[in-house]
Amino acid sequence: VTVSAEDVAPVPDGLSPAEATALGTQFCTAWYAAEVAVRLHRGDRVLVHAAAGGVGVALVQIAKRHGCEIFGTASAPPKLELLRELGVDHPINYREKDFEAEIRHLTGREGVDFVFDSIGGMTYKKSMRLLKPGGSMVTFGVAEMAAPRRNPLKALKMLAGFGLVSPLSLLSKSQAVIGINMLQLSQHRTHVLRECIRDVVTAASKRELRPIVGAVFKAEDVAQAHELLGSGKSTGKVALIW
């Protein structure tokens, strides 16, 4: 691969190649979402969906740096344990509990200030109902669409699940909905992403951010790596090594 020297950063000492890949992808995405797209403050309530995933663990760490109260959703006990280790205040198993009802109970029905959502569909709609006045929804994926086979009915149901958000509703509550597509940003906001990766590397060098690698596969085992990602059982970064 040939790239401009301005688009690379030195790997911090002590990091493995797999950990370094997490800095350049998942952590850079999380940094843009939580440090550029919005501004977190101490005491803010933050909801991170898929919090045990590659971007999720990065978002949790960034929110902890700001002194936020964090609600994190995950699908299995081992993932919830990881969230506790990372300092998530309220790990929620979304398969056993309705995360919307649980967060309303935990916050005295006040809701949260920020939501970081990579799931979409009804998860997005329910999260919007939890958003406080002055809050922001940051969406950067539609994992609900992932399936071994394309299902038009499921896709339509997922799209309907998003619901409708009126600009007037956002205006009256001083809320924001922010969509992030890193490929578009890499083409049209290159200078911003350069700053992101440098900031991420600096924070990792100071041990303020810690990449978590859930699994490493040889390149020829890429199919198994995709199967693990699709199974919903992976945590942190899943890497390929040549």
Coordinates of N, CA and C in Angstrom, one line a residue:
V1 N 0.9 -1.2 0.0 CA 0.0 0.0 0.0 C 0.9 1.2 0.0
T2 N 0.6 2.2 -0.9 CA 1.3 3.4 -0.9 C 0.4 4.6 -0.5
V3 N 0.8 5.3 0.5 CA 0.0 6.4 1.0 C 0.9 7.6 1.3
S4 N 0.2 8.8 1.5 CA 0.9 10.0 1.8 C 1.5 9.8 3.2
A5 N 2.7 10.4 3.4 CA 3.3 10.4 4.7 C 2.5 11.1 5.8
E6 N 1.6 12.0 5.3 CA 0.8 12.7 6.3 C -0.4 11.8 6.8
D7 N -0.6 10.7 6.1 CA -1.7 9.8 6.5 C -1.3 8.7 7.4
V8 N 0.0 8.7 7.9 CA 0.4 7.6 8.7 C 0.9 8.1 10.0
A9 N 0.9 7.2 11.0 CA 1.4 7.6 12.4 C 2.2 6.5 12.9
P10 N 3.3 6.7 13.7 CA 4.1 5.7 14.3 C 3.3 4.8 15.3
V11 N 3.5 3.5 15.3 CA 2.8 2.7 16.2 C 3.5 2.9 17.6
P12 N 2.7 3.1 18.7 CA 3.3 3.3 20.0 C 4.0 2.1 20.5
D13 N 5.1 2.3 21.2 CA 5.9 1.2 21.8 C 5.0 0.3 22.6
G14 N 5.2 -1.0 22.4 CA 4.5 -2.0 23.3 C 3.2 -2.5 22.7
L15 N 2.8 -1.9 21.5 CA 1.6 -2.4 20.9 C 1.9 -3.4 19.8
S16 N 1.0 -4.5 19.8 CA 1.2 -5.5 18.7 C 0.6 -5.0 17.4
P17 N 0.9 -5.6 16.3 CA 0.3 -5.2 15.0 C -1.2 -5.2 15.1
A18 N -1.8 -6.2 15.7 CA -3.2 -6.3 15.8 C -3.8 -5.2 16.6
E19 N -3.2 -4.8 17.7 CA -3.6 -3.7 18.5 C -3.5 -2.4 17.7
A20 N -2.5 -2.3 16.9 CA -2.3 -1.1 16.1 C -3.4 -0.9 15.0
T21 N -3.9 -2.0 14.5 CA -4.9 -1.9 13.5 C -6.2 -1.4 14.1
A22 N -6.4 -1.7 15.4 CA -7.6 -1.2 16.1 C -7.5 0.4 16.2
L23 N -6.3 0.9 16.4 CA -6.1 2.3 16.5 C -6.5 3.0 15.2
G24 N -6.1 2.4 14.1 CA -6.3 3.0 12.8 C -7.7 2.9 12.3
T25 N -8.5 2.0 12.9 CA -9.9 1.8 12.4 C -10.9 2.1 13.5
Q26 N -11.1 1.2 14.4 CA -12.2 1.3 15.4 C -11.9 2.5 16.3
F27 N -10.7 2.7 16.8 CA -10.5 3.8 17.7 C -10.5 5.2 17.0
C28 N -10.1 5.2 15.7 CA -10.2 6.5 15.0 C -11.7 6.8 14.7
T29 N -12.5 5.8 14.5 CA -14.0 6.0 14.3 C -14.6 6.6 15.6
A30 N -14.2 5.9 16.7 CA -14.8 6.3 18.0 C -14.3 7.7 18.4
W31 N -13.0 8.1 18.1 CA -12.5 9.4 18.4 C -13.3 10.5 17.6
Y32 N -13.5 10.2 16.3 CA -14.2 11.2 15.6 C -15.7 11.4 16.1
A33 N -16.3 10.2 16.5 CA -17.7 10.3 17.0 C -17.8 11.0 18.3
A34 N -16.8 10.8 19.2 CA -16.9 11.3 20.6 C -16.1 12.5 20.9
E35 N -15.2 12.8 20.0 CA -14.3 14.0 20.3 C -14.5 15.1 19.2
V36 N -14.9 14.7 18.0 CA -15.1 15.7 16.9 C -16.6 16.0 16.7
A37 N -17.4 15.0 16.5 CA -18.8 15.2 16.2 C -19.6 15.8 17.3
V38 N -19.2 15.4 18.6 CA -19.9 16.0 19.8 C -18.8 16.3 20.8
R39 N -19.3 16.9 21.9 CA -18.4 17.3 23.0 C -19.0 16.7 24.3
L40 N -18.2 15.8 24.9 CA -18.7 15.2 26.1 C -18.2 16.1 27.3
H41 N -19.0 16.1 28.4 CA -18.7 16.8 29.6 C -18.8 15.8 30.8
R42 N -18.1 16.2 31.9 CA -18.1 15.4 33.1 C -19.6 15.3 33.6
G43 N -20.0 14.1 33.9 CA -21.3 13.9 34.4 C -22.4 13.6 33.4
D44 N -22.0 13.8 32.1 CA -23.0 13.4 31.0 C -23.3 11.9 31.1
R45 N -24.5 11.6 30.8 CA -24.9 10.2 30.7 C -24.8 9.8 29.2
V46 N -24.1 8.7 29.0 CA -23.8 8.2 27.7 C -24.2 6.8 27.5
L47 N -24.9 6.5 26.4 CA -25.3 5.2 26.1 C -24.5 4.7 24.9
V48 N -23.8 3.6 25.0 CA -23.1 3.0 23.9 C -23.6 1.6 23.6
H49 N -24.1 1.5 22.4 CA -24.7 0.2 22.0 C -23.5 -0.7 21.4
A50 N -23.7 -2.0 21.5 CA -22.6 -2.9 21.1 C -21.3 -2.5 21.8
A51 N -21.4 -2.2 23.1 CA -20.2 -1.6 23.8 C -19.0 -2.5 23.9
A52 N -19.2 -3.8 23.7 CA -18.0 -4.7 23.8 C -17.4 -5.0 22.5
G53 N -17.9 -4.3 21.4 CA -17.3 -4.5 20.1 C -16.1 -3.6 19.9
G54 N -15.5 -3.6 18.7 CA -14.3 -2.8 18.4 C -14.5 -1.3 18.7
V55 N -15.5 -0.7 18.1 CA -15.7 0.7 18.3 C -16.3 1.0 19.7
G56 N -17.1 0.0 20.2 CA -17.7 0.2 21.5 C -16.7 0.3 22.6
V57 N -15.7 -0.5 22.6 CA -14.7 -0.5 23.7 C -13.9 0.8 23.7
A58 N -13.7 1.4 22.5 CA -13.0 2.6 22.3 C -13.9 3.8 22.8
L59 N -15.2 3.8 22.5 CA -16.1 4.8 22.9 C -16.2 4.8 24.5
V60 N -16.3 3.6 25.0 CA -16.3 3.5 26.5 C -15.1 4.2 27.1
Q61 N -13.9 3.9 26.6 CA -12.7 4.4 27.2 C -12.6 6.0 27.0
I62 N -13.1 6.5 25.9 CA -13.1 7.9 25.6 C -14.1 8.6 26.6
A63 N -15.3 8.0 26.8 CA -16.3 8.6 27.7 C -15.8 8.6 29.1
K64 N -15.0 7.5 29.5 CA -14.5 7.4 30.8 C -13.5 8.6 31.1
R65 N -12.7 8.9 30.0 CA -11.7 10.0 30.2 C -12.4 11.3 30.5
H66 N -13.6 11.4 30.0 CA -14.4 12.7 30.3 C -15.2 12.7 31.6
G67 N -15.2 11.5 32.3 CA -15.9 11.5 33.5 C -17.4 11.3 33.3
C68 N -17.8 10.6 32.3 CA -19.2 10.4 32.0 C -19.8 9.2 32.7
E69 N -21.1 9.1 32.9 CA -21.8 8.0 33.4 C -22.2 7.1 32.2
I70 N -21.7 5.9 32.2 CA -21.9 5.1 30.9 C -22.8 3.9 31.1
F71 N -23.7 3.8 30.1 CA -24.6 2.7 30.0 C -24.2 2.0 28.7
G72 N -23.9 0.7 28.9 CA -23.4 -0.1 27.7 C -24.2 -1.3 27.5
T73 N -24.7 -1.6 26.2 CA -25.4 -2.8 25.9 C -24.5 -3.8 25.3
A74 N -24.8 -5.1 25.6 CA -24.1 -6.2 25.1 C -25.0 -7.4 25.2
S75 N -24.6 -8.6 24.6 CA -25.5 -9.7 24.4 C -25.2 -10.9 25.2
A76 N -24.1 -11.0 26.0 CA -23.8 -12.2 26.7 C -23.0 -11.9 27.9
P77 N -23.0 -12.7 28.9 CA -22.3 -12.5 30.2 C -20.8 -12.2 30.0
P78 N -20.0 -12.9 29.2 CA -18.6 -12.5 29.0 C -18.4 -11.1 28.5
K79 N -19.3 -10.6 27.7 CA -19.2 -9.3 27.2 C -19.5 -8.3 28.3
L80 N -20.5 -8.6 29.1 CA -20.9 -7.7 30.2 C -19.8 -7.6 31.2
E81 N -19.1 -8.8 31.4 CA -17.9 -8.7 32.3 C -16.8 -7.8 31.8
L82 N -16.6 -7.9 30.5 CA -15.6 -7.0 29.9 C -16.0 -5.5 30.1
L83 N -17.3 -5.2 30.0 CA -17.7 -3.9 30.1 C -17.5 -3.4 31.6
R84 N -17.7 -4.3 32.5 CA -17.4 -3.9 33.9 C -15.9 -3.6 34.1
E85 N -15.1 -4.5 33.5 CA -13.6 -4.2 33.6 C -13.2 -2.9 33.0
L86 N -13.9 -2.5 32.0 CA -13.6 -1.2 31.3 C -14.2 0.0 32.1
G87 N -15.0 -0.3 33.1 CA -15.6 0.8 33.9 C -16.9 1.3 33.5
V88 N -17.7 0.5 32.7 CA -19.1 0.8 32.4 C -19.9 0.8 33.6
D89 N -20.6 1.8 33.9 CA -21.4 2.0 35.2 C -22.6 1.0 35.2
H90 N -23.2 0.9 34.0 CA -24.4 0.1 33.9 C -24.4 -0.8 32.7
P91 N -23.8 -2.0 32.8 CA -23.8 -3.0 31.7 C -25.2 -3.6 31.6
I92 N -25.8 -3.6 30.4 CA -27.1 -4.1 30.2 C -27.2 -5.2 29.1
N93 N -27.7 -6.4 29.5 CA -27.9 -7.5 28.5 C -29.2 -7.2 27.8
Y94 N -29.1 -6.7 26.5 CA -30.3 -6.3 25.8 C -31.1 -7.5 25.4
R95 N -30.6 -8.7 25.5 CA -31.4 -9.9 25.2 C -32.2 -10.4 26.4
E96 N -31.9 -9.9 27.5 CA -32.6 -10.3 28.7 C -33.5 -9.1 29.3
K97 N -33.1 -7.9 28.9 CA -33.8 -6.8 29.4 C -34.1 -5.8 28.3
D98 N -35.2 -5.1 28.4 CA -35.5 -4.0 27.5 C -34.6 -2.8 27.9
F99 N -33.6 -2.5 27.1 CA -32.7 -1.4 27.5 C -33.3 -0.1 27.7
E100 N -34.4 0.2 27.0 CA -35.1 1.5 27.2 C -35.7 1.5 28.5
A101 N -36.4 0.5 28.9 CA -37.1 0.5 30.2 C -36.1 0.5 31.3
E102 N -35.0 -0.3 31.2 CA -33.9 -0.3 32.2 C -33.3 1.0 32.4
I103 N -33.0 1.7 31.3 CA -32.3 3.0 31.5 C -33.3 4.1 32.1
R104 N -34.6 4.0 31.7 CA -35.5 4.9 32.3 C -35.6 4.7 33.8
H105 N -35.5 3.4 34.2 CA -35.5 3.1 35.7 C -34.3 3.6 36.3
L106 N -33.1 3.4 35.7 CA -31.9 3.7 36.3 C -31.7 5.2 36.4
T107 N -32.3 6.0 35.5 CA -32.1 7.4 35.5 C -33.3 8.2 36.0
G108 N -34.2 7.5 36.7 CA -35.4 8.2 37.2 C -36.2 8.8 36.0
R109 N -36.2 8.1 34.9 CA -37.0 8.5 33.7 C -36.4 9.8 33.0
E110 N -35.2 10.1 33.4 CA -34.6 11.3 32.8 C -33.9 11.0 31.4
G111 N -33.4 9.8 31.2 CA -32.8 9.5 29.9 C -31.3 9.8 29.9
V112 N -30.8 9.9 28.7 CA -29.3 10.1 28.5 C -29.0 11.3 27.7
D113 N -27.8 11.8 27.7 CA -27.4 13.0 27.0 C -26.8 12.6 25.6
F114 N -26.2 11.5 25.5 CA -25.6 11.1 24.2 C -25.8 9.6 24.0
V115 N -26.1 9.2 22.7 CA -26.2 7.8 22.3 C -25.3 7.6 21.1
F116 N -24.5 6.5 21.2 CA -23.7 6.1 20.1 C -24.2 4.7 19.6
D117 N -24.8 4.7 18.4 CA -25.5 3.6 17.9 C -24.9 3.1 16.6
S118 N -24.6 1.8 16.6 CA -24.2 1.1 15.4 C -25.1 0.0 15.0
I119 N -26.3 0.0 15.6 CA -27.3 -1.1 15.4 C -28.4 -0.7 14.4
G120 N -29.0 0.4 14.6 CA -30.1 0.9 13.8 C -31.4 0.3 14.1
G121 N -32.4 0.5 13.2 CA -33.8 0.0 13.4 C -34.4 0.4 14.7
M122 N -35.1 -0.5 15.3 CA -35.8 -0.2 16.6 C -34.8 0.3 17.7
T123 N -33.6 -0.2 17.6 CA -32.6 0.3 18.6 C -32.5 1.8 18.5
Y124 N -32.4 2.3 17.3 CA -32.3 3.7 17.1 C -33.5 4.4 17.6
K125 N -34.7 3.9 17.2 CA -35.9 4.6 17.6 C -36.1 4.6 19.1
K126 N -35.8 3.5 19.8 CA -35.9 3.5 21.3 C -34.9 4.4 21.9
S127 N -33.7 4.5 21.3 CA -32.7 5.3 21.9 C -33.1 6.8 21.7
M128 N -33.7 7.2 20.6 CA -34.2 8.5 20.5 C -35.2 8.9 21.6
R129 N -36.0 8.0 22.0 CA -36.9 8.3 23.0 C -36.2 8.5 24.4
L130 N -35.0 8.0 24.5 CA -34.3 8.1 25.7 C -33.5 9.4 25.8
L131 N -33.3 10.1 24.6 CA -32.5 11.3 24.5 C -33.1 12.5 25.2
K132 N -32.3 13.1 26.1 CA -32.7 14.3 26.8 C -32.7 15.5 25.9
P133 N -33.4 16.6 26.3 CA -33.2 17.8 25.6 C -31.7 18.3 25.6
G134 N -31.3 18.7 24.5 CA -29.9 19.1 24.4 C -28.9 18.0 24.1
G135 N -29.5 16.8 23.9 CA -28.7 15.6 23.6 C -28.4 15.4 22.2
S136 N -27.5 14.4 21.9 CA -27.2 14.1 20.5 C -27.2 12.6 20.3
M137 N -27.7 12.2 19.2 CA -27.6 10.8 18.7 C -26.6 10.7 17.6
V138 N -25.6 9.8 17.8 CA -24.5 9.6 16.8 C -24.6 8.2 16.3
T139 N -24.9 8.1 15.0 CA -25.1 6.8 14.4 C -24.0 6.5 13.4
F140 N -23.4 5.3 13.4 CA -22.3 5.0 12.5 C -22.4 3.6 12.0
G141 N -23.5 3.0 12.0 CA -23.7 1.7 11.4 C -25.1 1.2 11.5
V142 N -25.3 0.1 10.7 CA -26.7 -0.5 10.7 C -26.5 -2.0 10.8
A143 N -26.0 -2.5 12.0 CA -25.7 -3.9 12.2 C -27.0 -4.7 12.1
E144 N -28.1 -4.1 12.3 CA -29.4 -4.9 12.3 C -29.6 -5.5 10.9
M145 N -29.0 -4.8 9.8 CA -29.2 -5.3 8.5 C -28.3 -6.6 8.2
A146 N -27.3 -6.8 9.0 CA -26.4 -7.9 8.8 C -27.2 -9.3 8.9
A147 N -27.0 -10.1 7.8 CA -27.6 -11.4 7.8 C -26.9 -12.2 6.7
P148 N -26.9 -13.6 6.9 CA -26.3 -14.4 5.9 C -26.9 -14.3 4.6
R149 N -28.2 -14.1 4.5 CA -28.9 -13.9 3.2 C -29.7 -12.6 3.3
R150 N -29.8 -11.9 2.2 CA -30.5 -10.7 2.1 C -32.0 -11.0 2.2
N151 N -32.7 -10.3 3.1 CA -34.1 -10.5 3.4 C -34.8 -9.2 3.2
P152 N -35.5 -9.0 2.0 CA -36.2 -7.7 1.8 C -37.2 -7.3 2.9
L153 N -38.0 -8.3 3.4 CA -38.9 -8.0 4.5 C -38.3 -7.5 5.7
K154 N -37.1 -8.2 6.1 CA -36.4 -7.8 7.3 C -35.8 -6.4 7.1
A155 N -35.4 -6.1 5.8 CA -34.8 -4.8 5.6 C -35.9 -3.7 5.7
L156 N -37.1 -4.0 5.2 CA -38.2 -3.0 5.3 C -38.6 -2.8 6.7
K157 N -38.6 -3.9 7.5 CA -39.0 -3.8 8.9 C -37.9 -2.9 9.7
M158 N -36.6 -3.1 9.3 CA -35.6 -2.4 9.9 C -35.7 -0.9 9.6
L159 N -36.0 -0.6 8.3 CA -36.1 0.8 7.9 C -37.3 1.5 8.6
A160 N -38.4 0.7 8.8 CA -39.6 1.2 9.5 C -39.3 1.5 10.9
G161 N -38.4 0.6 11.5 CA -38.0 0.8 12.9 C -37.4 2.1 13.2
F162 N -36.7 2.7 12.2 CA -36.1 3.9 12.5 C -37.1 5.0 12.8
G163 N -38.3 4.9 12.3 CA -39.3 6.0 12.5 C -38.9 7.2 11.8
L164 N -39.6 8.3 12.1 CA -39.4 9.6 11.4 C -39.0 10.6 12.5
V165 N -38.0 11.4 12.1 CA -37.5 12.5 13.0 C -37.7 13.8 12.3
S166 N -38.5 14.6 12.8 CA -38.8 15.9 12.2 C -37.8 17.0 12.7
P167 N -37.3 17.8 11.8 CA -36.4 18.9 12.2 C -37.0 19.8 13.3
L168 N -38.4 19.9 13.2 CA -39.0 20.8 14.2 C -38.9 20.1 15.6
S169 N -39.0 18.8 15.6 CA -38.9 18.1 16.9 C -37.5 18.3 17.5
L170 N -36.5 18.2 16.6 CA -35.1 18.4 17.0 C -34.9 19.8 17.5
L171 N -35.5 20.8 16.8 CA -35.3 22.2 17.1 C -36.0 22.4 18.5
S172 N -37.2 21.9 18.7 CA -37.9 22.2 20.0 C -37.1 21.6 21.2
K173 N -36.4 20.5 21.0 CA -35.7 19.9 22.1 C -34.2 20.2 22.1
S174 N -33.8 21.0 21.1 CA -32.3 21.3 21.0 C -31.5 20.0 20.9
Q175 N -32.0 19.1 20.0 CA -31.3 17.8 19.9 C -30.6 17.7 18.5
A176 N -29.7 16.7 18.4 CA -29.0 16.6 17.1 C -28.9 15.1 16.8
V177 N -29.0 14.8 15.5 CA -28.8 13.4 15.0 C -27.6 13.5 14.0
I178 N -26.6 12.8 14.3 CA -25.3 12.9 13.5 C -25.0 11.5 12.9
G179 N -24.8 11.5 11.6 CA -24.5 10.3 10.9 C -23.0 10.3 10.5
I180 N -22.3 9.2 10.7 CA -20.9 9.1 10.4 C -20.6 8.0 9.4
N181 N -19.9 8.3 8.3 CA -19.4 7.4 7.3 C -17.9 7.7 7.1
M182 N -17.1 6.8 7.7 CA -15.6 7.1 7.7 C -15.1 7.2 6.3
L183 N -15.6 6.4 5.3 CA -15.1 6.4 4.0 C -15.3 7.8 3.3
Q184 N -16.5 8.3 3.6 CA -16.8 9.7 3.0 C -15.9 10.7 3.7
L185 N -15.7 10.6 5.0 CA -14.8 11.5 5.7 C -13.4 11.4 5.2
S186 N -12.9 10.2 4.8 CA -11.6 10.0 4.4 C -11.4 10.7 3.0
Q187 N -12.4 10.9 2.3 CA -12.3 11.6 1.0 C -12.5 13.1 1.0
H188 N -13.4 13.5 1.9 CA -13.8 14.9 2.0 C -13.4 15.7 3.2
R189 N -12.9 15.0 4.2 CA -12.4 15.7 5.4 C -11.1 15.0 5.9
T190 N -10.2 14.9 4.9 CA -9.0 14.1 5.2 C -8.2 14.8 6.3
H191 N -8.1 16.1 6.3 CA -7.3 16.8 7.3 C -7.8 16.5 8.8
V192 N -9.1 16.3 8.9 CA -9.7 16.0 10.2 C -9.3 14.6 10.6
L193 N -9.4 13.6 9.7 CA -9.0 12.3 10.1 C -7.5 12.2 10.4
R194 N -6.7 13.0 9.8 CA -5.3 13.0 10.1 C -5.1 13.4 11.5
E195 N -5.9 14.4 12.0 CA -5.8 14.8 13.4 C -6.3 13.8 14.3
C196 N -7.3 13.0 13.9 CA -7.9 12.0 14.7 C -6.9 10.9 15.0
I197 N -6.2 10.4 14.0 CA -5.3 9.3 14.2 C -4.1 9.7 15.0
R198 N -3.7 11.0 14.8 CA -2.6 11.5 15.6 C -3.0 11.6 17.1
D199 N -4.2 12.1 17.3 CA -4.6 12.2 18.7 C -4.8 10.8 19.4
V200 N -5.3 9.8 18.6 CA -5.5 8.5 19.1 C -4.2 7.9 19.4
V201 N -3.2 8.0 18.6 CA -1.9 7.4 18.8 C -1.2 8.1 20.0
T202 N -1.4 9.4 20.2 CA -0.9 10.1 21.4 C -1.5 9.6 22.6
A203 N -2.8 9.4 22.6 CA -3.5 8.9 23.8 C -3.1 7.5 24.1
A204 N -2.9 6.7 23.1 CA -2.5 5.3 23.3 C -1.0 5.2 23.8
S205 N -0.2 6.1 23.4 CA 1.2 6.2 23.9 C 1.2 6.5 25.3
K206 N 0.3 7.3 25.8 CA 0.2 7.7 27.2 C -0.6 6.6 28.0
R207 N -1.0 5.6 27.4 CA -1.8 4.5 28.0 C -3.1 5.0 28.5
E208 N -3.6 6.1 27.8 CA -5.0 6.6 28.2 C -6.0 5.8 27.4
L209 N -5.6 5.2 26.3 CA -6.5 4.3 25.5 C -5.8 2.9 25.4
R210 N -6.6 1.9 25.4 CA -6.1 0.5 25.4 C -6.8 -0.3 24.4
P211 N -6.2 -0.6 23.2 CA -6.9 -1.4 22.3 C -7.1 -2.8 22.8
I212 N -8.2 -3.4 22.5 CA -8.5 -4.8 23.0 C -8.7 -5.7 21.8
V213 N -7.9 -6.7 21.7 CA -8.0 -7.7 20.6 C -8.7 -8.9 21.0
G214 N -9.8 -9.2 20.4 CA -10.6 -10.4 20.8 C -10.1 -11.7 20.1
A215 N -9.6 -11.5 18.9 CA -9.2 -12.7 18.1 C -8.3 -12.3 17.0
V216 N -7.3 -13.2 16.6 CA -6.4 -12.9 15.5 C -6.4 -14.2 14.6
F217 N -6.6 -14.0 13.3 CA -6.7 -15.0 12.4 C -5.6 -14.9 11.3
K218 N -5.1 -16.0 10.8 CA -4.3 -15.9 9.6 C -5.1 -15.4 8.4
A219 N -4.5 -14.8 7.4 CA -5.2 -14.2 6.3 C -6.0 -15.3 5.6
E220 N -5.5 -16.5 5.5 CA -6.2 -17.5 4.7 C -7.4 -18.0 5.5
D221 N -7.5 -17.6 6.7 CA -8.7 -18.0 7.5 C -9.7 -16.9 7.6
V222 N -9.7 -16.0 6.6 CA -10.6 -14.8 6.7 C -12.1 -15.2 6.8
A223 N -12.5 -16.4 6.2 CA -13.9 -16.8 6.3 C -14.3 -17.1 7.7
Q224 N -13.4 -17.7 8.5 CA -13.7 -17.9 9.9 C -13.8 -16.6 10.7
A225 N -12.9 -15.7 10.3 CA -13.0 -14.4 11.0 C -14.3 -13.7 10.8
H226 N -14.8 -13.8 9.5 CA -16.1 -13.2 9.2 C -17.2 -13.9 10.0
E227 N -17.1 -15.3 10.1 CA -18.1 -16.0 10.8 C -18.2 -15.6 12.3
L228 N -17.0 -15.4 12.8 CA -17.0 -14.9 14.2 C -17.6 -13.6 14.4
L229 N -17.3 -12.6 13.5 CA -18.0 -11.3 13.5 C -19.5 -11.4 13.4
G230 N -19.9 -12.3 12.4 CA -21.4 -12.4 12.2 C -22.1 -13.2 13.3
S231 N -21.4 -13.9 14.1 CA -22.0 -14.7 15.2 C -22.4 -13.8 16.4
G232 N -21.9 -12.6 16.4 CA -22.1 -11.8 17.6 C -21.4 -12.1 18.8
K233 N -20.4 -13.1 18.7 CA -19.7 -13.5 19.9 C -18.3 -12.8 20.1
S234 N -17.9 -12.0 19.1 CA -16.6 -11.4 19.2 C -16.6 -10.2 20.1
T235 N -15.4 -9.9 20.7 CA -15.3 -8.7 21.5 C -14.0 -8.0 20.9
G236 N -14.1 -6.6 21.1 CA -12.9 -5.9 20.7 C -12.6 -6.0 19.2
K237 N -11.3 -6.0 18.9 CA -10.9 -6.0 17.5 C -10.7 -7.5 17.0
V238 N -11.1 -7.8 15.8 CA -10.8 -9.1 15.2 C -9.9 -8.8 14.0
A239 N -8.7 -9.3 14.1 CA -7.6 -8.9 13.2 C -7.1 -10.1 12.3
L240 N -6.6 -9.7 11.1 CA -6.0 -10.7 10.2 C -4.5 -10.4 10.2
I241 N -3.7 -11.5 10.2 CA -2.3 -11.4 10.1 C -1.7 -12.1 8.9
W242 N -0.9 -11.4 8.1 CA -0.3 -12.0 6.9 C 1.1 -12.5 7.3

